[in-house]
Short mmCIF file of C-alpha atoms in Angstrom, two decimals:
data_model
loop_
_atom_site.label_atom_id
_atom_site.label_comp_id
_atom_site.label_asym_id
_atom_site.label_seq_id
_atom_site.Cartn_x
_atom_site.Cartn_y
_atom_site.Cartn_z
CA MET A 350 79.60 258.86 -21.45
CA ALA A 351 80.58 255.76 -23.89
CA GLU A 352 78.72 252.74 -23.38
CA PHE A 353 81.51 250.16 -22.68
CA THR A 354 81.59 247.35 -25.72
CA MET A 355 83.82 244.74 -26.87
CA GLU A 356 83.32 245.58 -30.49
CA LEU A 357 85.59 248.17 -32.41
CA ASN A 358 83.48 250.62 -34.53
CA ASP A 359 84.50 251.13 -38.03
CA GLU A 360 87.36 253.76 -37.65
CA GLN A 361 88.77 252.14 -34.98
CA ARG A 362 89.31 248.52 -37.11
CA GLU A 363 90.84 250.45 -39.76
CA VAL A 364 93.32 252.35 -37.66
CA ARG A 365 94.26 248.96 -35.61
CA ASP A 366 94.94 247.46 -39.22
CA TRP A 367 97.00 250.62 -40.47
CA LEU A 368 99.25 249.90 -37.24
CA HIS A 369 99.02 246.28 -37.87
CA GLY A 370 100.33 246.64 -41.38
CA PHE A 371 103.17 249.25 -39.76
CA ALA A 372 104.22 246.72 -37.29
CA ALA A 373 104.21 243.60 -40.01
CA ASP A 374 105.95 245.82 -42.62
CA VAL A 375 108.34 247.98 -40.83
CA ILE A 376 108.85 246.79 -37.09
CA ARG A 377 109.14 243.29 -37.16
CA PRO A 378 111.75 243.46 -40.04
CA ALA A 379 113.72 245.28 -38.14
CA ALA A 380 113.64 243.51 -34.86
CA ALA A 381 116.12 241.04 -34.66
CA GLU A 382 118.70 243.71 -35.72
CA TRP A 383 117.80 246.69 -33.35
CA ASP A 384 117.73 243.85 -30.16
CA GLU A 385 121.47 242.39 -31.34
CA ARG A 386 122.41 246.42 -31.47
CA GLU A 387 121.05 247.25 -28.19
CA GLU A 388 120.39 251.01 -29.82
CA THR A 389 117.75 253.31 -29.99
CA PRO A 390 116.09 252.32 -33.80
CA TRP A 391 116.06 255.99 -35.38
CA PRO A 392 114.96 254.88 -38.78
CA VAL A 393 112.10 253.21 -37.61
CA ILE A 394 110.97 256.07 -35.52
CA GLN A 395 111.38 258.32 -38.41
CA GLU A 396 109.24 255.53 -40.37
CA ALA A 397 106.79 255.95 -37.34
CA ALA A 398 106.75 259.45 -37.58
CA LYS A 399 106.27 260.10 -41.33
CA VAL A 400 103.06 258.06 -41.43
CA GLY A 401 102.15 259.72 -38.38
CA ILE A 402 102.28 257.34 -35.95
CA TYR A 403 104.80 259.05 -33.71
CA SER A 404 103.25 262.03 -33.35
CA LEU A 405 101.21 264.08 -30.54
CA ASP A 406 98.22 264.43 -32.87
CA PHE A 407 98.00 260.41 -33.14
CA TYR A 408 98.62 260.28 -29.55
CA ALA A 409 95.74 262.67 -28.81
CA GLN A 410 93.61 261.19 -30.89
CA GLN A 411 93.89 258.15 -29.02
CA TYR A 412 94.01 259.13 -25.90
CA PHE A 413 91.12 260.87 -26.29
CA ASP A 414 88.89 258.07 -27.72
CA ALA A 415 85.84 258.10 -25.86
CA THR A 416 85.59 254.46 -25.47
CA GLY A 417 88.97 253.86 -23.85
CA LEU A 418 89.70 251.97 -26.63
CA GLY A 419 92.36 253.60 -28.94
CA ILE A 420 95.50 253.11 -26.63
CA PRO A 421 94.90 250.09 -25.68
CA MET A 422 94.60 248.83 -29.45
CA ALA A 423 97.49 250.62 -30.72
CA MET A 424 99.72 248.89 -28.12
CA GLU A 425 99.02 245.94 -28.79
CA GLU A 426 99.53 246.02 -32.19
CA LEU A 427 102.69 247.74 -32.12
CA PHE A 428 103.73 245.79 -29.48
CA TRP A 429 102.55 242.75 -31.49
CA GLY A 430 105.61 243.72 -33.71
CA ASP A 431 108.19 243.69 -31.61
CA ALA A 432 108.42 245.29 -27.44
CA GLY A 433 111.67 247.11 -27.98
CA ILE A 434 111.16 248.73 -30.80
CA ALA A 435 107.46 249.45 -30.04
CA LEU A 436 108.93 250.77 -26.29
CA SER A 437 111.11 253.44 -28.65
CA ILE A 438 108.24 254.85 -30.57
CA VAL A 439 105.99 254.78 -27.74
CA GLY A 440 108.46 255.78 -24.48
CA THR A 441 107.87 259.07 -24.79
CA GLY A 442 103.47 258.86 -23.99
CA LEU A 443 104.90 258.16 -20.60
CA ALA A 444 106.30 261.67 -20.34
CA ALA A 445 103.62 262.94 -21.94
CA VAL A 446 101.29 261.21 -19.82
CA GLY A 447 103.07 262.95 -16.98
CA VAL A 448 102.62 266.43 -18.37
CA LEU A 449 98.65 265.83 -19.29
CA ALA A 450 98.04 264.34 -15.49
CA ASN A 451 99.66 267.15 -13.90
CA GLY A 452 100.84 270.09 -16.01
CA THR A 453 98.50 273.24 -17.00
CA GLU A 454 96.99 273.86 -20.76
CA GLU A 455 99.99 275.95 -21.36
CA GLN A 456 102.19 273.70 -20.28
CA ILE A 457 100.79 270.75 -21.75
CA GLY A 458 100.25 273.10 -25.14
CA THR A 459 103.88 274.10 -24.70
CA TRP A 460 106.35 270.99 -24.14
CA ILE A 461 104.40 268.29 -25.10
CA PRO A 462 105.50 268.95 -29.16
CA GLN A 463 109.01 269.35 -28.26
CA MET A 464 109.24 265.82 -27.04
CA TYR A 465 108.07 264.40 -30.32
CA GLY A 466 109.69 267.20 -32.67
CA ASP A 467 108.71 266.21 -36.53
CA ALA A 468 109.18 263.72 -39.09
CA ASN A 469 112.35 265.23 -40.15
CA ASP A 470 113.74 265.88 -36.68
CA VAL A 471 111.95 263.52 -34.17
CA LYS A 472 112.75 263.93 -30.86
CA VAL A 473 112.15 261.88 -27.72
CA ALA A 474 111.02 262.52 -24.11
CA ALA A 475 111.81 260.55 -21.00
CA PHE A 476 109.75 260.13 -17.39
CA CYS A 477 112.41 260.05 -14.69
CA SER A 478 110.93 258.77 -11.41
CA SER A 479 112.89 255.79 -10.06
CA GLU A 480 115.70 255.76 -8.05
CA PRO A 481 118.84 253.84 -6.93
CA ASP A 482 117.42 253.22 -3.42
CA ALA A 483 113.42 254.32 -4.79
CA GLY A 484 111.63 252.04 -7.26
CA SER A 485 108.52 250.84 -5.99
CA ASP A 486 109.03 252.71 -2.86
CA VAL A 487 108.66 256.49 -3.79
CA ALA A 488 108.16 257.36 -0.21
CA SER A 489 112.19 256.88 -0.15
CA MET A 490 112.98 259.30 -3.13
CA ARG A 491 115.84 260.84 -2.70
CA THR A 492 115.76 263.38 -5.47
CA ARG A 493 115.48 267.33 -4.34
CA ALA A 494 114.09 270.30 -5.14
CA VAL A 495 114.22 273.50 -4.04
CA TYR A 496 112.75 276.67 -4.09
CA ASP A 497 114.97 279.96 -5.13
CA GLU A 498 112.26 282.47 -4.81
CA ALA A 499 114.74 285.45 -5.66
CA LYS A 500 115.38 284.10 -9.28
CA ASP A 501 111.75 282.24 -9.68
CA GLU A 502 113.66 279.00 -10.31
CA TRP A 503 113.72 275.55 -9.16
CA VAL A 504 117.28 273.92 -8.04
CA ILE A 505 116.82 270.45 -8.72
CA ASN A 506 119.68 267.72 -7.17
CA GLY A 507 119.61 263.58 -7.42
CA THR A 508 119.91 260.33 -9.53
CA LYS A 509 116.90 259.16 -11.50
CA THR A 510 117.31 255.38 -13.21
CA TRP A 511 115.44 253.00 -15.22
CA ALA A 512 114.42 256.10 -17.30
CA THR A 513 113.50 255.07 -20.49
CA ASN A 514 115.07 257.23 -23.40
CA GLY A 515 116.94 258.88 -19.98
CA GLY A 516 119.86 261.40 -21.24
CA ILE A 517 118.85 261.30 -25.00
CA ALA A 518 115.38 262.81 -24.32
CA ASN A 519 114.99 266.18 -25.50
CA VAL A 520 112.80 267.33 -22.74
CA HIS A 521 112.80 265.14 -19.08
CA VAL A 522 109.74 265.03 -17.08
CA VAL A 523 111.08 264.65 -13.36
CA VAL A 524 109.67 263.52 -10.27
CA ALA A 525 111.17 265.42 -6.84
CA VAL A 526 110.97 265.74 -3.64
CA VAL A 527 109.52 269.67 -2.60
CA ASP A 528 108.76 268.47 1.28
CA PRO A 529 110.75 265.94 3.00
CA GLU A 530 108.57 265.92 6.08
CA LEU A 531 105.37 264.91 3.73
CA GLY A 532 106.92 261.70 2.13
CA SER A 533 105.43 260.40 -1.02
CA LYS A 534 102.83 263.54 -0.45
CA GLY A 535 105.58 265.83 -0.97
CA HIS A 536 106.34 265.41 -4.43
CA ALA A 537 105.94 267.53 -7.43
CA SER A 538 107.27 266.99 -11.09
CA PHE A 539 108.98 269.26 -13.25
CA ILE A 540 109.98 269.64 -16.66
CA VAL A 541 113.55 269.84 -17.48
CA PRO A 542 113.79 271.70 -20.88
CA PRO A 543 116.57 270.30 -23.79
CA GLY A 544 120.31 271.29 -23.33
CA THR A 545 119.56 272.69 -19.67
CA PRO A 546 123.11 272.37 -17.63
CA GLY A 547 123.87 269.63 -15.12
CA CYS A 548 121.09 267.34 -16.29
CA SER A 549 123.38 264.35 -17.83
CA GLN A 550 123.32 260.54 -19.09
CA GLY A 551 124.71 258.50 -16.40
CA GLN A 552 125.12 254.50 -16.68
CA LYS A 553 123.25 253.01 -20.04
CA PHE A 554 121.91 249.87 -18.90
CA LYS A 555 122.49 246.44 -20.84
CA LYS A 556 119.46 244.73 -20.68
CA HIS A 557 117.77 241.17 -20.66
CA GLY A 558 115.02 242.38 -23.12
CA ILE A 559 113.35 245.00 -24.59
CA ARG A 560 116.94 245.74 -26.14
CA ALA A 561 115.81 247.99 -28.98
CA SER A 562 114.95 250.79 -26.49
CA HIS A 563 117.41 252.88 -24.33
CA THR A 564 117.52 252.51 -20.61
CA ALA A 565 119.68 254.83 -18.77
CA GLU A 566 120.59 257.13 -15.26
CA VAL A 567 119.89 260.57 -15.37
CA ILE A 568 122.25 262.64 -13.30
CA LEU A 569 120.76 266.00 -12.16
CA ASP A 570 123.49 268.32 -10.34
CA ASP A 571 122.45 271.64 -9.61
CA VAL A 572 119.78 271.74 -12.19
CA ARG A 573 118.03 275.09 -12.91
CA VAL A 574 114.73 275.40 -14.19
CA PRO A 575 112.49 278.45 -14.58
CA GLY A 576 109.20 278.59 -12.02
CA SER A 577 106.61 278.16 -14.86
CA CYS A 578 108.81 274.77 -15.59
CA LEU A 579 106.63 273.29 -12.37
CA LEU A 580 103.95 271.32 -13.32
CA GLY A 581 100.53 272.54 -12.58
CA GLY A 582 102.42 275.79 -11.24
CA LYS A 583 103.57 276.85 -7.86
CA GLU A 584 99.63 277.66 -6.33
CA LYS A 585 98.45 274.73 -6.94
CA LEU A 586 101.66 273.01 -5.37
CA ASP A 587 101.30 274.84 -2.40
CA GLU A 588 97.66 274.37 -1.96
CA ARG A 589 98.34 270.99 -2.30
CA LEU A 590 101.21 270.88 0.09
CA ALA A 591 98.84 272.47 2.57
CA ARG A 592 96.16 270.12 2.47
CA ALA A 593 98.50 267.18 2.91
CA ARG A 594 100.37 268.95 6.23
CA GLU A 595 96.89 269.89 7.38
CA ARG A 596 95.71 265.69 7.28
CA ALA A 597 98.78 264.94 8.59
CA ARG A 598 98.46 266.86 11.77
CA ALA A 599 94.84 265.54 11.91
CA GLY A 600 96.52 261.89 11.87
CA GLY A 601 95.24 260.96 8.47
CA GLY A 602 92.06 261.65 6.44
CA GLU A 603 91.92 262.07 2.72
CA ARG A 604 94.54 260.61 0.72
CA VAL A 605 96.64 262.89 -1.59
CA LYS A 606 97.77 261.38 -4.98
CA ASN A 607 101.05 262.52 -5.63
CA ALA A 608 102.61 263.03 -9.29
CA ALA A 609 104.36 259.99 -9.71
CA MET A 610 101.16 257.65 -8.69
CA ALA A 611 98.88 259.99 -11.06
CA THR A 612 101.15 259.34 -14.17
CA PHE A 613 101.55 255.49 -13.02
CA GLU A 614 97.20 255.06 -12.53
CA ALA A 615 96.91 256.51 -16.14
CA SER A 616 99.46 254.49 -17.61
CA ARG A 617 98.91 251.17 -16.19
CA PRO A 618 96.20 249.80 -18.40
CA ALA A 619 98.26 250.85 -21.79
CA VAL A 620 101.38 248.57 -20.45
CA GLY A 621 98.78 245.78 -19.68
CA ALA A 622 98.03 246.03 -23.62
CA MET A 623 101.78 246.01 -24.43
CA ALA A 624 101.79 243.06 -22.29
CA VAL A 625 99.00 241.36 -24.64
CA GLY A 626 100.47 242.38 -27.85
CA THR A 627 103.64 240.70 -27.00
CA ALA A 628 101.48 237.31 -25.50
CA ARG A 629 99.37 237.53 -28.80
CA ALA A 630 102.41 237.38 -30.65
CA ALA A 631 104.09 234.35 -29.16
CA TYR A 632 100.96 232.75 -29.72
CA GLU A 633 100.29 232.92 -33.11
CA VAL A 634 104.11 231.85 -33.60
CA ALA A 635 103.51 228.57 -31.70
CA LEU A 636 99.99 228.11 -33.33
CA ASP A 637 101.31 228.27 -36.70
CA TYR A 638 104.34 225.99 -35.42
CA ALA A 639 102.04 223.56 -33.70
CA MET A 640 100.18 223.30 -37.18
CA THR A 641 103.10 222.96 -39.58
CA ARG A 642 105.42 220.68 -37.45
CA GLU A 643 104.93 217.08 -37.86
CA GLN A 644 106.26 214.20 -35.57
CA PHE A 645 105.66 210.97 -35.55
CA GLY A 646 103.59 211.38 -38.72
CA ARG A 647 101.33 214.22 -37.54
CA PRO A 648 100.91 217.91 -36.72
CA ILE A 649 102.42 218.39 -33.13
CA ILE A 650 98.64 220.05 -32.45
CA ASP A 651 97.24 216.74 -32.56
CA ASN A 652 98.92 216.08 -29.58
CA GLN A 653 96.82 216.82 -26.56
CA GLY A 654 99.33 218.07 -24.43
CA VAL A 655 100.15 220.78 -27.24
CA ALA A 656 96.70 221.43 -28.32
CA PHE A 657 95.74 222.24 -24.35
CA GLN A 658 98.87 224.59 -23.97
CA LEU A 659 97.24 226.61 -26.85
CA ALA A 660 94.19 226.64 -25.45
CA ASP A 661 94.98 228.10 -22.46
CA MET A 662 97.06 230.59 -24.01
CA ARG A 663 94.57 231.88 -26.02
CA THR A 664 91.67 232.01 -23.07
CA GLN A 665 94.55 233.87 -20.90
CA ILE A 666 95.00 236.63 -23.65
CA ASP A 667 91.47 237.31 -24.33
CA ALA A 668 90.71 237.71 -20.55
CA ALA A 669 93.92 239.99 -20.65
CA ARG A 670 92.69 242.13 -23.05
CA LEU A 671 89.15 242.00 -21.44
CA LEU A 672 90.83 243.43 -18.18
CA VAL A 673 92.93 246.19 -20.06
CA TRP A 674 89.77 247.14 -22.02
CA ARG A 675 87.67 247.36 -19.24
CA ALA A 676 90.29 249.75 -17.04
CA SER A 677 90.83 251.81 -20.33
CA TRP A 678 86.84 252.79 -20.57
CA MET A 679 86.58 253.02 -17.08
CA ALA A 680 90.09 255.53 -16.96
CA VAL A 681 88.32 257.82 -19.71
CA ASN A 682 85.12 257.83 -18.57
CA GLY A 683 85.90 258.73 -15.04
CA LYS A 684 84.79 255.29 -13.34
CA PRO A 685 86.81 255.51 -10.34
CA PHE A 686 88.91 252.12 -9.91
CA THR A 687 87.07 250.75 -6.72
CA ALA A 688 88.60 247.41 -7.01
CA ALA A 689 92.07 248.51 -8.13
CA GLU A 690 91.12 247.79 -12.03
CA GLY A 691 94.26 249.34 -13.83
CA SER A 692 96.66 247.53 -11.85
CA MET A 693 94.07 244.59 -11.85
CA SER A 694 94.70 244.59 -15.67
CA LYS A 695 98.64 245.22 -15.54
CA LEU A 696 99.08 242.26 -13.45
CA TYR A 697 97.06 240.06 -15.36
CA ALA A 698 98.32 240.92 -18.70
CA SER A 699 101.95 240.58 -17.49
CA GLU A 700 101.94 237.58 -16.15
CA THR A 701 100.12 236.12 -18.73
CA ALA A 702 102.67 237.78 -21.43
CA LYS A 703 105.70 235.64 -19.44
CA LYS A 704 103.43 232.36 -19.13
CA VAL A 705 102.39 231.99 -22.36
CA THR A 706 105.86 233.43 -24.21
CA ALA A 707 107.29 230.81 -21.96
CA GLN A 708 104.82 228.09 -23.40
CA ALA A 709 105.42 229.27 -26.75
CA VAL A 710 109.39 228.64 -26.47
CA GLN A 711 108.18 225.14 -24.97
CA ILE A 712 106.20 224.28 -28.29
CA LEU A 713 109.12 225.43 -30.44
CA GLY A 714 111.50 223.23 -28.59
CA GLY A 715 115.40 223.07 -29.68
CA ASN A 716 114.37 225.99 -32.08
CA GLY A 717 112.48 227.90 -29.85
CA TYR A 718 115.65 228.52 -28.01
CA THR A 719 117.50 229.59 -30.68
CA ARG A 720 117.18 233.42 -32.26
CA GLU A 721 115.82 231.65 -35.57
CA TYR A 722 112.50 232.09 -34.16
CA PRO A 723 110.94 235.04 -32.55
CA VAL A 724 109.67 233.72 -29.61
CA GLU A 725 113.51 234.13 -27.68
CA ARG A 726 113.06 237.15 -28.13
CA MET A 727 109.62 237.57 -27.04
CA HIS A 728 109.95 235.68 -24.27
CA ARG A 729 113.10 237.65 -22.92
CA ASP A 730 111.03 241.21 -23.70
CA SER A 731 107.97 239.52 -21.62
CA ALA A 732 109.95 239.88 -18.42
CA ILE A 733 109.82 243.42 -18.51
CA TYR A 734 105.78 243.42 -17.92
CA THR A 735 106.07 242.49 -14.39
CA ILE A 736 108.82 244.96 -13.15
CA PHE A 737 108.40 248.35 -14.93
CA GLU A 738 105.54 250.88 -13.77
CA GLY A 739 104.72 248.86 -10.42
CA THR A 740 106.44 244.96 -10.06
CA SER A 741 103.70 242.35 -9.83
CA GLU A 742 104.00 242.53 -5.75
CA ILE A 743 103.05 245.91 -6.05
CA GLN A 744 100.23 245.36 -7.80
CA ARG A 745 98.58 243.10 -5.61
CA LEU A 746 99.46 245.46 -2.85
CA VAL A 747 97.33 248.04 -4.61
CA ILE A 748 94.89 245.94 -4.98
CA ALA A 749 94.55 244.46 -1.41
CA ARG A 750 95.15 247.57 0.07
CA THR A 751 92.25 249.39 -2.35
CA LEU A 752 89.85 246.18 -1.44
CA SER A 753 90.42 246.54 2.53
CA GLY A 754 90.12 250.14 2.39
CA MET A 755 94.02 250.90 3.33
CA PRO A 756 96.03 253.68 2.52
CA ILE A 757 98.14 253.09 -0.73
CA ARG A 758 101.59 255.05 0.23
#
């Protein structure tokens, strides 16, 4: 087990600097254009693939970093560049985590490479959990998967929403209900392979922020997938459902983790790191502006009101990063989140990003409210962190129930 440390080693610093250079030289110059176009920045993704950032190998190296700091360090640097473009680059990772968290070794080896493609033909993947009437309330999910034993196929019907890369993905990972009587414990995850009949894009959303990232509905109309596309396999699913039914008959007992929750638990610290990156970017713009902008014959940072804001911004960013690093180290080293440390990191970092970007706009004044300066875009982008992969209210609920010992449904 790696010791927890606040110092990156030489290799990690080299990777961080490499990512920072890519974010500064490739992502930032393209940010305003793709925000205005509200389209997937395929050329930037391809550039990331050419240098090895958008690839299974890079993702795996960071994911399996024994210190746990590989993924949060990478997320912070890329999202420092621009949240919308960075989400287009890393959005496939959520689907990959869904397979890593629930799939067999064969499924991991088969499907994750197809999620990325290669530098000459980049692909993306989508994780599909939320529904029009079931966002945070995963127990209300309506998408159904029914097993056709004669053909060894699963038939999936339903509508997913808020899916990053939904409809344009090469591979979709879909969470569906297999046993409605078990609520959230009756869910399973499925691979929907490329070109599967019945899987199509619904509404594409025009968003307040992260506009370079494609978000859409995914329609599943009698989608048939082979039995081998059930993540984890049917034997494992049957065993899990049998345990859940037995506990339900016994009136509770040990909780059973559902497929969507397993994915979100693994990814929440990473989302916190994304928020830290956006907050840090806005802080740096505000700091530079405050040191160079003069009013009444002196830089505005000489005004205590501005200086104290910047001091608070930096303090909150550093505190958020430490919570993210702690949760990431715990996750990689098998430490249980006994106080919902993963949700803590996501909650605090998300709220920090919203607060810091708003303060950055205020420090820049009228300039901060225009698109001539990037803090306006950063402020819009930051709003998503308190919403997706569990709202701030849900994070507080998870933390409170973990502390009290109440079940998390």
